[in-house]
């Protein structure tokens, strides 16, 4: 009459087929693409990561400082599709994907990953002498040798 009654009773008194999640957190498999890890000390500000990001999950803020520019890169995990293109195109490996899959948050700001670095001003090159002055120097050198 109740064909599933025997199976239901066996399941009630048997061992569960799932893991106790909060107590046992399973590790993600190799190759899993989770939360972004950003290393600002390796970044060279080339912008390739921002160009290849389809959902435009990255923003860059540039603030002028005394010895250059203070650059802040922010990654919004709420918009990210975890395609890993930003990490693949980063020549300095400043972006990598972690195995962190637990991204349930109460505040949206907790989904932001950011880092700041200082890009120093380039060293000015010494000015080359004017062509007329250079020609005058060459003629003085040739006259002195003779």
GROMACS .gro file of C-alpha atoms in nm:
model
  146
    1UNK     CA    1   0.000   0.000   0.000
    2UNK     CA    2   0.284   0.244   0.084
    3UNK     CA    3   0.574   0.133  -0.132
    4UNK     CA    4   0.805   0.409  -0.011
    5UNK     CA    5   0.738   0.368   0.362
    6UNK     CA    6   1.022   0.119   0.408
    7UNK     CA    7   1.270   0.353   0.231
    8UNK     CA    8   1.152   0.656   0.433
    9UNK     CA    9   1.204   0.476   0.765
   10UNK     CA   10   1.549   0.356   0.654
   11UNK     CA   11   1.649   0.715   0.564
   12UNK     CA   12   1.526   0.858   0.895
   13UNK     CA   13   1.745   0.625   1.099
   14UNK     CA   14   2.036   0.602   0.852
   15UNK     CA   15   2.344   0.816   0.805
   16UNK     CA   16   2.278   1.137   0.605
   17UNK     CA   17   2.408   1.146   0.249
   18UNK     CA   18   2.515   1.512   0.279
   19UNK     CA   19   2.788   1.680   0.480
   20UNK     CA   20   2.721   1.901   0.781
   21UNK     CA   21   2.801   2.227   0.595
   22UNK     CA   22   2.871   2.489   0.859
   23UNK     CA   23   3.087   2.251   1.059
   24UNK     CA   24   3.266   2.093   0.760
   25UNK     CA   25   3.357   2.330   0.478
   26UNK     CA   26   3.451   2.130   0.169
   27UNK     CA   27   3.751   2.247  -0.035
   28UNK     CA   28   3.691   2.366  -0.389
   29UNK     CA   29   3.837   2.150  -0.667
   30UNK     CA   30   4.150   2.246  -0.862
   31UNK     CA   31   4.081   2.506  -1.127
   32UNK     CA   32   3.786   2.657  -0.939
   33UNK     CA   33   3.747   3.031  -1.003
   34UNK     CA   34   3.638   3.208  -0.686
   35UNK     CA   35   3.698   3.548  -0.530
   36UNK     CA   36   3.966   3.763  -0.694
   37UNK     CA   37   4.296   3.820  -0.514
   38UNK     CA   38   4.463   4.145  -0.619
   39UNK     CA   39   4.833   4.217  -0.559
   40UNK     CA   40   4.878   4.594  -0.605
   41UNK     CA   41   5.255   4.572  -0.554
   42UNK     CA   42   5.281   4.371  -0.880
   43UNK     CA   43   5.046   4.590  -1.087
   44UNK     CA   44   5.200   4.813  -1.356
   45UNK     CA   45   4.874   4.993  -1.447
   46UNK     CA   46   4.863   4.866  -1.806
   47UNK     CA   47   4.482   4.850  -1.807
   48UNK     CA   48   4.450   4.520  -1.994
   49UNK     CA   49   4.236   4.372  -1.719
   50UNK     CA   50   3.983   4.654  -1.754
   51UNK     CA   51   3.972   4.618  -2.133
   52UNK     CA   52   3.889   4.246  -2.129
   53UNK     CA   53   3.634   4.260  -1.845
   54UNK     CA   54   3.297   4.209  -2.018
   55UNK     CA   55   3.074   4.306  -1.722
   56UNK     CA   56   3.299   4.606  -1.641
   57UNK     CA   57   3.341   4.486  -1.283
   58UNK     CA   58   3.658   4.694  -1.233
   59UNK     CA   59   3.708   5.060  -1.158
   60UNK     CA   60   4.026   5.263  -1.139
   61UNK     CA   61   4.063   5.578  -0.931
   62UNK     CA   62   4.364   5.804  -0.987
   63UNK     CA   63   4.455   6.068  -0.729
   64UNK     CA   64   4.757   6.296  -0.787
   65UNK     CA   65   5.007   6.291  -0.502
   66UNK     CA   66   5.340   6.467  -0.448
   67UNK     CA   67   5.566   6.208  -0.610
   68UNK     CA   68   5.327   6.067  -0.874
   69UNK     CA   69   4.979   5.917  -0.876
   70UNK     CA   70   4.795   5.708  -0.620
   71UNK     CA   71   4.602   5.443  -0.814
   72UNK     CA   72   4.325   5.236  -0.656
   73UNK     CA   73   4.184   4.936  -0.843
   74UNK     CA   74   3.848   4.802  -0.723
   75UNK     CA   75   3.689   4.474  -0.829
   76UNK     CA   76   3.315   4.427  -0.772
   77UNK     CA   77   3.246   4.059  -0.705
   78UNK     CA   78   2.872   4.127  -0.740
   79UNK     CA   79   2.921   4.209  -1.110
   80UNK     CA   80   3.206   3.966  -1.183
   81UNK     CA   81   3.128   3.658  -1.392
   82UNK     CA   82   3.448   3.483  -1.275
   83UNK     CA   83   3.560   3.421  -1.634
   84UNK     CA   84   3.928   3.468  -1.533
   85UNK     CA   85   4.012   3.680  -1.839
   86UNK     CA   86   4.155   3.957  -1.619
   87UNK     CA   87   4.394   3.710  -1.455
   88UNK     CA   88   4.486   3.551  -1.788
   89UNK     CA   89   4.572   3.885  -1.949
   90UNK     CA   90   4.768   4.020  -1.651
   91UNK     CA   91   5.133   3.989  -1.755
   92UNK     CA   92   5.260   4.050  -1.401
   93UNK     CA   93   5.017   3.805  -1.231
   94UNK     CA   94   4.879   4.083  -1.011
   95UNK     CA   95   4.532   3.924  -1.035
   96UNK     CA   96   4.459   3.566  -0.944
   97UNK     CA   97   4.150   3.363  -0.868
   98UNK     CA   98   4.109   3.199  -0.528
   99UNK     CA   99   3.909   2.895  -0.430
  100UNK     CA  100   3.685   3.105  -0.203
  101UNK     CA  101   3.326   3.032  -0.301
  102UNK     CA  102   3.153   3.159   0.013
  103UNK     CA  103   3.050   3.509  -0.092
  104UNK     CA  104   2.723   3.551   0.092
  105UNK     CA  105   2.726   3.896   0.251
  106UNK     CA  106   2.483   4.130   0.419
  107UNK     CA  107   2.648   4.450   0.297
  108UNK     CA  108   2.729   4.501  -0.072
  109UNK     CA  109   3.058   4.672   0.022
  110UNK     CA  110   3.190   4.335   0.141
  111UNK     CA  111   3.192   4.221  -0.223
  112UNK     CA  112   3.454   4.480  -0.318
  113UNK     CA  113   3.818   4.377  -0.351
  114UNK     CA  114   4.055   4.669  -0.387
  115UNK     CA  115   4.418   4.766  -0.363
  116UNK     CA  116   4.619   5.087  -0.386
  117UNK     CA  117   4.967   5.159  -0.514
  118UNK     CA  118   5.174   5.466  -0.602
  119UNK     CA  119   5.291   5.515  -0.959
  120UNK     CA  120   5.593   5.743  -0.943
  121UNK     CA  121   5.658   6.019  -1.192
  122UNK     CA  122   5.906   5.926  -1.465
  123UNK     CA  123   6.257   6.065  -1.433
  124UNK     CA  124   6.293   6.353  -1.679
  125UNK     CA  125   6.540   6.291  -1.959
  126UNK     CA  126   6.830   6.535  -1.993
  127UNK     CA  127   6.761   6.790  -2.265
  128UNK     CA  128   6.959   6.744  -2.582
  129UNK     CA  129   7.158   7.049  -2.701
  130UNK     CA  130   7.002   7.253  -2.979
  131UNK     CA  131   7.112   7.154  -3.333
  132UNK     CA  132   7.288   7.489  -3.393
  133UNK     CA  133   7.485   7.461  -3.069
  134UNK     CA  134   7.576   7.102  -3.152
  135UNK     CA  135   7.708   7.201  -3.493
  136UNK     CA  136   7.912   7.483  -3.337
  137UNK     CA  137   8.069   7.238  -3.091
  138UNK     CA  138   8.167   7.003  -3.373
  139UNK     CA  139   8.338   7.278  -3.570
  140UNK     CA  140   8.531   7.393  -3.263
  141UNK     CA  141   8.648   7.038  -3.200
  142UNK     CA  142   8.768   6.990  -3.559
  143UNK     CA  143   8.952   7.329  -3.553
  144UNK     CA  144   9.123   7.241  -3.224
  145UNK     CA  145   9.244   6.906  -3.361
  146UNK     CA  146   9.409   7.062  -3.667
   0.00000   0.00000   0.00000
